Amino acid sequence: MNLKRGTEMELDKTLLDIISEESGIPIEELTSDKEIFEDLDMDSLDLMNVIANVEDKTGLKVEMYDFVECRTVKDYSDRLKELQTESVPQS
């Protein structure tokens, strides 16, 4: 499924599904203020897996450095939306 032109809601759901799978935390417990490394006990390898899965499921090109300043689930979601906007050709 390529979500480059998908809705923000679809992108959020995809990201939450992936984070839930990688962290082992139920999706219902993943709130936007949860910090990826501290609250979800994820590490850089987990993050690399998240990025690889995001690329596979959305078609977006994502690099580790895209998330350098991200701390929370919302930060990651917002950054993915920026990348999605940047990747859609302007008419």
Coordinates of N, CA, C and O in Angstrom, one line a residue:
M1 N 0.8 -1.2 0.0 CA 0.0 0.0 0.0 C 0.9 1.2 0.0 O 1.8 1.4 0.8
N2 N 0.7 2.1 -0.9 CA 1.5 3.3 -1.0 C 0.6 4.5 -0.5 O -0.4 4.8 -1.1
L3 N 1.1 5.1 0.6 CA 0.3 6.2 1.2 C 0.9 7.6 0.9 O 0.6 8.5 1.6
K4 N 1.7 7.7 -0.1 CA 2.3 9.0 -0.4 C 1.2 10.1 -0.5 O 1.4 11.2 -0.1
R5 N 0.1 9.7 -1.0 CA -1.0 10.6 -1.2 C -2.2 10.3 -0.3 O -3.3 10.8 -0.5
G6 N -1.9 9.5 0.7 CA -2.9 9.1 1.7 C -3.2 10.2 2.6 O -2.6 11.2 2.6
T7 N -4.2 10.0 3.4 CA -4.6 11.0 4.3 C -3.7 11.0 5.6 O -3.0 10.0 5.8
E8 N -3.7 12.1 6.3 CA -2.9 12.1 7.5 C -3.4 11.1 8.5 O -2.6 10.5 9.2
M9 N -4.7 10.8 8.5 CA -5.2 9.8 9.4 C -4.6 8.4 9.1 O -4.3 7.7 10.0
E10 N -4.6 8.1 7.8 CA -4.0 6.8 7.4 C -2.5 6.7 7.8 O -2.0 5.7 8.3
L11 N -1.8 7.8 7.6 CA -0.4 7.9 8.0 C -0.2 7.7 9.5 O 0.7 6.9 9.9
D12 N -1.0 8.4 10.3 CA -1.0 8.2 11.7 C -1.2 6.7 12.2 O -0.5 6.2 13.0
K13 N -2.3 6.1 11.6 CA -2.6 4.8 11.9 C -1.5 3.8 11.5 O -1.1 2.9 12.3
T14 N -0.9 4.0 10.4 CA 0.2 3.2 9.9 C 1.4 3.3 10.9 O 2.0 2.3 11.3
L15 N 1.7 4.6 11.3 CA 2.8 4.8 12.2 C 2.6 4.1 13.6 O 3.4 3.5 14.1
L16 N 1.4 4.3 14.1 CA 1.0 3.7 15.4 C 1.1 2.2 15.3 O 1.5 1.5 16.2
D17 N 0.6 1.6 14.2 CA 0.6 0.1 14.1 C 2.1 -0.3 14.1 O 2.4 -1.3 14.8
I18 N 3.0 0.4 13.4 CA 4.4 0.0 13.3 C 5.0 0.2 14.7 O 5.8 -0.7 15.2
I19 N 4.8 1.3 15.4 CA 5.4 1.5 16.7 C 4.9 0.5 17.7 O 5.7 -0.1 18.5
S20 N 3.6 0.2 17.6 CA 3.1 -0.8 18.5 C 3.7 -2.2 18.3 O 4.1 -2.9 19.2
E21 N 3.9 -2.6 17.0 CA 4.5 -3.8 16.7 C 6.0 -3.9 17.2 O 6.4 -4.9 17.8
E22 N 6.7 -2.8 17.0 CA 8.1 -2.8 17.3 C 8.3 -2.7 18.9 O 9.3 -3.2 19.4
S23 N 7.5 -2.0 19.5 CA 7.6 -1.7 21.0 C 7.0 -2.8 21.8 O 7.3 -3.0 23.0
G24 N 6.0 -3.5 21.2 CA 5.2 -4.5 22.0 C 4.2 -3.8 22.9 O 3.6 -4.5 23.7
I25 N 4.0 -2.6 22.7 CA 3.0 -1.8 23.5 C 1.7 -1.8 22.7 O 1.7 -1.4 21.5
P26 N 0.5 -2.1 23.3 CA -0.7 -2.1 22.6 C -1.0 -0.7 22.0 O -0.7 0.3 22.7
I27 N -1.6 -0.6 20.9 CA -1.8 0.6 20.2 C -2.7 1.6 21.0 O -2.6 2.8 21.0
E28 N -3.6 1.0 21.8 CA -4.5 1.8 22.7 C -3.7 2.6 23.7 O -4.2 3.6 24.2
E29 N -2.5 2.2 24.0 CA -1.7 2.9 25.0 C -0.7 3.9 24.4 O 0.0 4.6 25.1
L30 N -0.7 4.0 23.1 CA 0.3 4.9 22.4 C -0.4 6.2 22.2 O -1.1 6.5 21.3
T31 N -0.1 7.1 23.2 CA -0.7 8.5 23.1 C 0.4 9.4 22.4 O 1.6 9.0 22.4
S32 N 0.0 10.5 21.9 CA 0.9 11.4 21.2 C 2.0 11.9 22.0 O 3.1 12.3 21.5
D33 N 1.8 12.0 23.3 CA 2.9 12.5 24.2 C 3.9 11.5 24.7 O 4.9 11.8 25.3
K34 N 3.7 10.2 24.3 CA 4.7 9.2 24.7 C 6.0 9.4 24.0 O 6.1 9.6 22.8
E35 N 7.1 9.4 24.8 CA 8.4 9.5 24.3 C 8.9 8.2 23.8 O 8.9 7.2 24.5
I36 N 9.4 8.2 22.6 CA 9.8 6.9 21.9 C 10.9 6.1 22.7 O 10.7 4.9 23.0
F37 N 11.9 6.8 23.2 CA 13.0 6.1 23.8 C 12.7 5.9 25.3 O 12.9 4.8 25.9
E38 N 12.2 7.0 26.0 CA 12.0 6.8 27.4 C 10.8 6.1 27.8 O 10.8 5.1 28.6
D39 N 9.6 6.5 27.3 CA 8.3 5.8 27.7 C 8.1 4.5 27.0 O 7.5 3.6 27.6
L40 N 8.6 4.3 25.8 CA 8.3 3.1 25.1 C 9.5 2.1 25.1 O 9.4 1.0 24.6
D41 N 10.6 2.6 25.7 CA 11.7 1.7 25.9 C 12.3 1.2 24.6 O 12.7 0.0 24.5
M42 N 12.2 2.0 23.6 CA 12.8 1.6 22.3 C 14.2 2.1 22.2 O 14.6 3.0 22.9
D43 N 15.0 1.5 21.3 CA 16.4 1.9 21.1 C 16.5 2.3 19.6 O 15.6 2.2 18.8
S44 N 17.8 2.6 19.2 CA 18.0 3.0 17.8 C 17.8 1.9 16.8 O 17.3 2.1 15.7
L45 N 18.0 0.6 17.2 CA 17.7 -0.5 16.3 C 16.2 -0.6 16.1 O 15.7 -0.8 15.0
D46 N 15.4 -0.4 17.2 CA 13.9 -0.4 17.0 C 13.5 0.7 16.1 O 12.7 0.5 15.2
L47 N 14.2 1.9 16.2 CA 13.8 3.0 15.4 C 14.2 2.7 13.9 O 13.4 3.1 13.0
M48 N 15.3 2.1 13.7 CA 15.6 1.7 12.3 C 14.6 0.8 11.7 O 14.2 0.9 10.5
N49 N 14.1 -0.2 12.5 CA 13.0 -1.1 12.1 C 11.7 -0.3 11.8 O 11.0 -0.6 10.8
V50 N 11.4 0.7 12.6 CA 10.2 1.5 12.4 C 10.4 2.2 11.0 O 9.4 2.2 10.2
I51 N 11.5 2.8 10.8 CA 11.8 3.6 9.6 C 11.6 2.6 8.3 O 11.0 3.0 7.4
A52 N 12.2 1.4 8.4 CA 12.2 0.5 7.3 C 10.7 0.1 7.0 O 10.3 0.0 5.9
N53 N 9.9 -0.1 8.1 CA 8.5 -0.5 7.9 C 7.7 0.7 7.4 O 6.8 0.5 6.6
V54 N 8.0 1.9 7.8 CA 7.3 3.1 7.3 C 7.6 3.2 5.8 O 6.6 3.4 5.0
E55 N 8.8 3.0 5.4 CA 9.1 3.1 4.0 C 8.4 2.0 3.2 O 7.8 2.3 2.1
D56 N 8.4 0.8 3.7 CA 7.7 -0.3 3.0 C 6.2 -0.1 2.9 O 5.6 -0.3 1.9
K57 N 5.6 0.4 4.0 CA 4.1 0.5 4.0 C 3.6 1.8 3.4 O 2.4 1.9 3.1
T58 N 4.5 2.9 3.3 CA 4.0 4.1 2.8 C 4.6 4.6 1.5 O 4.0 5.4 0.8
G59 N 5.7 4.0 1.1 CA 6.4 4.4 -0.1 C 7.2 5.7 0.1 O 7.8 6.2 -0.8
L60 N 7.2 6.2 1.3 CA 8.0 7.4 1.6 C 9.5 7.1 1.8 O 9.8 6.0 2.3
K61 N 10.3 8.0 1.4 CA 11.8 7.8 1.6 C 12.1 8.5 2.9 O 11.9 9.7 3.1
V62 N 12.6 7.7 3.9 CA 12.8 8.2 5.3 C 14.2 7.8 5.7 O 14.7 6.7 5.4
E63 N 14.9 8.8 6.2 CA 16.3 8.6 6.7 C 16.3 8.8 8.3 O 15.4 9.5 8.8
M64 N 17.3 8.2 8.9 CA 17.4 8.4 10.4 C 17.5 9.9 10.8 O 16.9 10.3 11.7
Y65 N 18.2 10.6 10.0 CA 18.4 12.0 10.3 C 17.1 12.8 10.2 O 17.0 13.9 10.8
D66 N 16.1 12.3 9.6 CA 14.8 13.0 9.5 C 14.2 13.1 10.9 O 13.3 13.9 11.1
F67 N 14.6 12.2 11.8 CA 14.0 12.1 13.1 C 14.9 12.6 14.3 O 14.6 12.3 15.4
V68 N 16.0 13.2 13.9 CA 17.0 13.6 15.0 C 16.4 14.4 16.1 O 16.7 14.1 17.3
E69 N 15.5 15.3 15.8 CA 14.9 16.2 16.8 C 13.6 15.6 17.4 O 13.0 16.3 18.2
C70 N 13.2 14.5 16.9 CA 11.9 13.9 17.4 C 12.0 13.2 18.7 O 13.0 12.4 18.9
R71 N 11.1 13.4 19.6 CA 11.1 12.7 20.9 C 9.8 11.9 21.1 O 9.9 10.8 21.6
T72 N 8.7 12.5 20.7 CA 7.4 11.9 21.1 C 6.8 11.2 19.8 O 7.2 11.5 18.7
V73 N 5.8 10.4 20.1 CA 5.0 9.9 19.0 C 4.5 11.0 18.0 O 4.5 10.9 16.8
K74 N 4.0 12.1 18.6 CA 3.5 13.2 17.8 C 4.6 13.8 17.0 O 4.4 14.1 15.8
D75 N 5.8 14.0 17.5 CA 6.9 14.5 16.8 C 7.2 13.6 15.5 O 7.4 14.2 14.4
Y76 N 7.2 12.3 15.7 CA 7.4 11.4 14.6 C 6.3 11.5 13.6 O 6.5 11.5 12.4
S77 N 5.1 11.6 14.0 CA 3.9 11.7 13.2 C 4.0 13.0 12.4 O 3.8 13.0 11.1
D78 N 4.3 14.1 13.0 CA 4.4 15.4 12.4 C 5.5 15.4 11.3 O 5.3 15.9 10.2
R79 N 6.6 14.8 11.6 CA 7.7 14.8 10.7 C 7.4 13.9 9.5 O 7.7 14.3 8.3
L80 N 6.7 12.8 9.7 CA 6.3 12.0 8.5 C 5.3 12.7 7.6 O 5.4 12.6 6.4
K81 N 4.4 13.5 8.2 CA 3.5 14.3 7.4 C 4.2 15.4 6.6 O 3.9 15.6 5.5
E82 N 5.3 16.0 7.2 CA 6.1 16.9 6.5 C 6.8 16.2 5.3 O 6.8 16.7 4.2
L83 N 7.3 15.0 5.5 CA 8.0 14.3 4.4 C 7.0 13.9 3.4 O 7.3 13.9 2.2
Q84 N 5.7 13.5 3.8 CA 4.7 13.2 2.8 C 4.4 14.4 2.0 O 4.3 14.2 0.7
T85 N 4.2 15.5 2.6 CA 3.9 16.8 1.8 C 5.0 17.1 0.8 O 4.8 17.5 -0.3
E86 N 6.3 16.9 1.3 CA 7.4 17.2 0.4 C 7.5 16.3 -0.7 O 8.1 16.7 -1.8
S87 N 7.1 15.0 -0.6 CA 7.2 14.0 -1.6 C 6.1 14.1 -2.7 O 6.3 13.5 -3.7
V88 N 5.0 14.8 -2.4 CA 3.9 14.9 -3.4 C 4.2 16.0 -4.4 O 4.4 17.1 -4.0
P89 N 4.3 15.6 -5.7 CA 4.6 16.7 -6.7 C 3.5 17.8 -6.7 O 2.3 17.5 -6.5
Q90 N 4.0 19.0 -6.8 CA 3.0 20.1 -6.8 C 2.5 20.3 -8.2 O 3.2 20.1 -9.2
S91 N 1.2 20.6 -8.4 CA 0.6 20.8 -9.7 C 0.9 22.1 -10.2 O 1.0 23.1 -9.6

